């Protein structure tokens, strides 16, 4: 169980939503499914009529909401834990996405990137704790 006040608990994040320009669903598919390898989810019909699309990969779900006047936030972003961070960085770079490494978070390796619409994305990989070598001098 997660944490809460005793009356309720937080279990896990269900999804993160990012804004994208209206009519950009095909470009979303190219990036989120094509480059990142996530699976597109069927939106309920009442929500599908609004545009946008949803994707899931591993335990991560991203909802892309279509808006008329899209402006990416300079700071807001999802932080996504991944395995094989270097492989993801190489794949993004191969497809023309930025890969900006950042060493400012102890315990994690990370870089920032962006989707085709300038939405900031952070990808992280935990640095395994180093187990000290046994003292063999005795």
mmCIF file of C-alpha atoms in Angstrom:
data_model
loop_
_atom_site.group_PDB
_atom_site.id
_atom_site.type_symbol
_atom_site.label_atom_id
_atom_site.label_comp_id
_atom_site.label_asym_id
_atom_site.label_seq_id
_atom_site.Cartn_x
_atom_site.Cartn_y
_atom_site.Cartn_z
ATOM 1 C CA UNK A 1 0.000 0.000 0.000
ATOM 2 C CA UNK A 2 1.016 3.570 -0.514
ATOM 3 C CA UNK A 3 1.012 6.506 1.817
ATOM 4 C CA UNK A 4 -1.911 8.712 2.745
ATOM 5 C CA UNK A 5 -3.733 10.145 5.725
ATOM 6 C CA UNK A 6 -5.129 6.887 7.092
ATOM 7 C CA UNK A 7 -8.489 7.414 5.368
ATOM 8 C CA UNK A 8 -6.992 6.826 1.917
ATOM 9 C CA UNK A 9 -3.724 5.739 0.338
ATOM 10 C CA UNK A 10 -1.756 6.714 -2.747
ATOM 11 C CA UNK A 11 -0.892 3.554 -4.652
ATOM 12 C CA UNK A 12 0.934 4.645 -7.815
ATOM 13 C CA UNK A 13 0.718 7.179 -10.590
ATOM 14 C CA UNK A 14 -1.958 6.152 -13.107
ATOM 15 C CA UNK A 15 -0.848 8.355 -16.030
ATOM 16 C CA UNK A 16 0.668 11.644 -16.989
ATOM 17 C CA UNK A 17 -0.981 13.931 -19.539
ATOM 18 C CA UNK A 18 0.886 16.162 -21.946
ATOM 19 C CA UNK A 19 -0.647 18.659 -24.350
ATOM 20 C CA UNK A 20 -0.074 18.296 -28.081
ATOM 21 C CA UNK A 21 -1.321 20.390 -31.003
ATOM 22 C CA UNK A 22 -4.762 19.457 -32.313
ATOM 23 C CA UNK A 23 -4.500 17.140 -35.335
ATOM 24 C CA UNK A 24 -1.034 15.818 -34.427
ATOM 25 C CA UNK A 25 -2.056 12.246 -33.567
ATOM 26 C CA UNK A 26 -0.028 10.689 -36.400
ATOM 27 C CA UNK A 27 3.154 12.443 -35.249
ATOM 28 C CA UNK A 28 2.368 11.262 -31.696
ATOM 29 C CA UNK A 29 2.126 7.689 -32.975
ATOM 30 C CA UNK A 30 5.416 8.021 -34.864
ATOM 31 C CA UNK A 31 7.217 9.124 -31.692
ATOM 32 C CA UNK A 32 5.511 7.315 -28.796
ATOM 33 C CA UNK A 33 4.861 4.019 -30.631
ATOM 34 C CA UNK A 34 7.454 4.143 -33.416
ATOM 35 C CA UNK A 35 10.484 5.565 -31.609
ATOM 36 C CA UNK A 36 9.752 4.665 -27.977
ATOM 37 C CA UNK A 37 7.954 1.376 -28.719
ATOM 38 C CA UNK A 38 4.928 2.057 -26.522
ATOM 39 C CA UNK A 39 1.534 0.523 -27.322
ATOM 40 C CA UNK A 40 -1.337 2.780 -28.282
ATOM 41 C CA UNK A 41 -4.426 2.346 -26.120
ATOM 42 C CA UNK A 42 -7.975 2.721 -27.381
ATOM 43 C CA UNK A 43 -9.583 5.791 -25.849
ATOM 44 C CA UNK A 44 -13.209 5.579 -24.715
ATOM 45 C CA UNK A 45 -15.411 6.923 -27.558
ATOM 46 C CA UNK A 46 -16.486 10.072 -25.683
ATOM 47 C CA UNK A 47 -12.814 10.964 -25.082
ATOM 48 C CA UNK A 48 -11.638 9.865 -28.545
ATOM 49 C CA UNK A 49 -13.925 12.509 -30.041
ATOM 50 C CA UNK A 50 -11.761 15.168 -28.336
ATOM 51 C CA UNK A 51 -8.630 14.093 -30.210
ATOM 52 C CA UNK A 52 -5.268 13.099 -28.814
ATOM 53 C CA UNK A 53 -4.115 9.571 -28.041
ATOM 54 C CA UNK A 54 -2.897 7.377 -25.184
ATOM 55 C CA UNK A 55 0.150 5.103 -24.931
ATOM 56 C CA UNK A 56 1.478 2.536 -22.460
ATOM 57 C CA UNK A 57 4.858 0.882 -22.068
ATOM 58 C CA UNK A 58 5.835 -1.153 -19.022
ATOM 59 C CA UNK A 59 4.170 0.532 -16.053
ATOM 60 C CA UNK A 60 4.105 3.954 -17.755
ATOM 61 C CA UNK A 61 0.977 5.446 -19.309
ATOM 62 C CA UNK A 62 1.057 8.732 -21.216
ATOM 63 C CA UNK A 63 -2.091 10.558 -22.342
ATOM 64 C CA UNK A 64 -1.619 13.152 -25.082
ATOM 65 C CA UNK A 65 -4.402 15.712 -25.057
ATOM 66 C CA UNK A 66 -5.123 17.757 -28.180
ATOM 67 C CA UNK A 67 -5.317 21.523 -27.613
ATOM 68 C CA UNK A 68 -5.773 24.421 -30.008
ATOM 69 C CA UNK A 69 -2.932 26.570 -28.684
ATOM 70 C CA UNK A 70 -0.107 24.239 -27.636
ATOM 71 C CA UNK A 71 2.785 25.726 -25.692
ATOM 72 C CA UNK A 72 5.244 23.278 -24.107
ATOM 73 C CA UNK A 73 6.165 23.993 -20.498
ATOM 74 C CA UNK A 74 9.829 24.863 -19.992
ATOM 75 C CA UNK A 75 9.973 22.889 -16.712
ATOM 76 C CA UNK A 76 7.032 20.468 -16.321
ATOM 77 C CA UNK A 77 7.837 16.918 -17.420
ATOM 78 C CA UNK A 78 7.303 13.257 -16.642
ATOM 79 C CA UNK A 79 10.288 11.480 -15.110
ATOM 80 C CA UNK A 80 10.363 7.936 -16.490
ATOM 81 C CA UNK A 81 12.548 5.198 -15.012
ATOM 82 C CA UNK A 82 13.996 2.927 -17.683
ATOM 83 C CA UNK A 83 16.370 0.022 -18.007
ATOM 84 C CA UNK A 84 19.214 0.357 -20.516
ATOM 85 C CA UNK A 85 19.320 4.154 -20.465
ATOM 86 C CA UNK A 86 22.196 4.252 -22.956
ATOM 87 C CA UNK A 87 20.202 2.221 -25.503
ATOM 88 C CA UNK A 88 17.258 4.607 -25.162
ATOM 89 C CA UNK A 89 19.551 7.627 -25.557
ATOM 90 C CA UNK A 90 21.022 6.113 -28.721
ATOM 91 C CA UNK A 91 17.557 5.362 -30.149
ATOM 92 C CA UNK A 92 16.307 8.889 -29.483
ATOM 93 C CA UNK A 93 19.441 10.452 -30.989
ATOM 94 C CA UNK A 94 19.151 8.162 -34.025
ATOM 95 C CA UNK A 95 15.649 9.558 -34.592
ATOM 96 C CA UNK A 96 16.709 13.195 -34.208
ATOM 97 C CA UNK A 97 15.471 13.757 -30.661
ATOM 98 C CA UNK A 98 17.654 15.730 -28.254
ATOM 99 C CA UNK A 99 19.593 13.873 -25.558
ATOM 100 C CA UNK A 100 20.861 16.246 -22.874
ATOM 101 C CA UNK A 101 22.692 14.394 -20.100
ATOM 102 C CA UNK A 102 22.397 15.758 -16.568
ATOM 103 C CA UNK A 103 24.556 14.608 -13.650
ATOM 104 C CA UNK A 104 22.805 16.716 -11.015
ATOM 105 C CA UNK A 105 20.776 13.933 -9.384
ATOM 106 C CA UNK A 106 22.866 11.663 -7.115
ATOM 107 C CA UNK A 107 21.929 7.998 -7.328
ATOM 108 C CA UNK A 108 20.508 8.209 -10.842
ATOM 109 C CA UNK A 109 21.807 8.574 -14.357
ATOM 110 C CA UNK A 110 19.495 10.757 -16.400
ATOM 111 C CA UNK A 111 18.973 12.807 -19.495
ATOM 112 C CA UNK A 112 16.317 15.132 -20.828
ATOM 113 C CA UNK A 113 14.749 14.897 -24.249
ATOM 114 C CA UNK A 114 11.615 16.201 -25.939
ATOM 115 C CA UNK A 115 8.738 14.873 -27.992
ATOM 116 C CA UNK A 116 8.142 16.348 -31.480
ATOM 117 C CA UNK A 117 6.140 19.205 -29.920
ATOM 118 C CA UNK A 118 8.755 20.355 -27.411
ATOM 119 C CA UNK A 119 7.278 18.643 -24.354
ATOM 120 C CA UNK A 120 10.148 18.029 -21.945
ATOM 121 C CA UNK A 121 10.822 14.377 -21.055
ATOM 122 C CA UNK A 122 13.193 13.065 -18.392
ATOM 123 C CA UNK A 123 14.502 9.506 -18.515
ATOM 124 C CA UNK A 124 16.314 8.029 -15.512
ATOM 125 C CA UNK A 125 18.119 4.840 -14.577
ATOM 126 C CA UNK A 126 18.995 3.959 -10.994
ATOM 127 C CA UNK A 127 22.698 3.574 -10.255
ATOM 128 C CA UNK A 128 23.111 0.311 -8.360
ATOM 129 C CA UNK A 129 24.650 0.775 -4.933
ATOM 130 C CA UNK A 130 28.223 -0.374 -4.909
ATOM 131 C CA UNK A 131 28.920 -3.104 -2.387
ATOM 132 C CA UNK A 132 32.368 -2.520 -0.859
ATOM 133 C CA UNK A 133 34.981 -5.101 -1.682
ATOM 134 C CA UNK A 134 35.903 -7.277 1.307
ATOM 135 C CA UNK A 135 39.119 -6.379 3.122
ATOM 136 C CA UNK A 136 41.531 -9.148 2.110
ATOM 137 C CA UNK A 137 44.590 -7.704 3.822
ATOM 138 C CA UNK A 138 44.203 -9.885 6.918
#
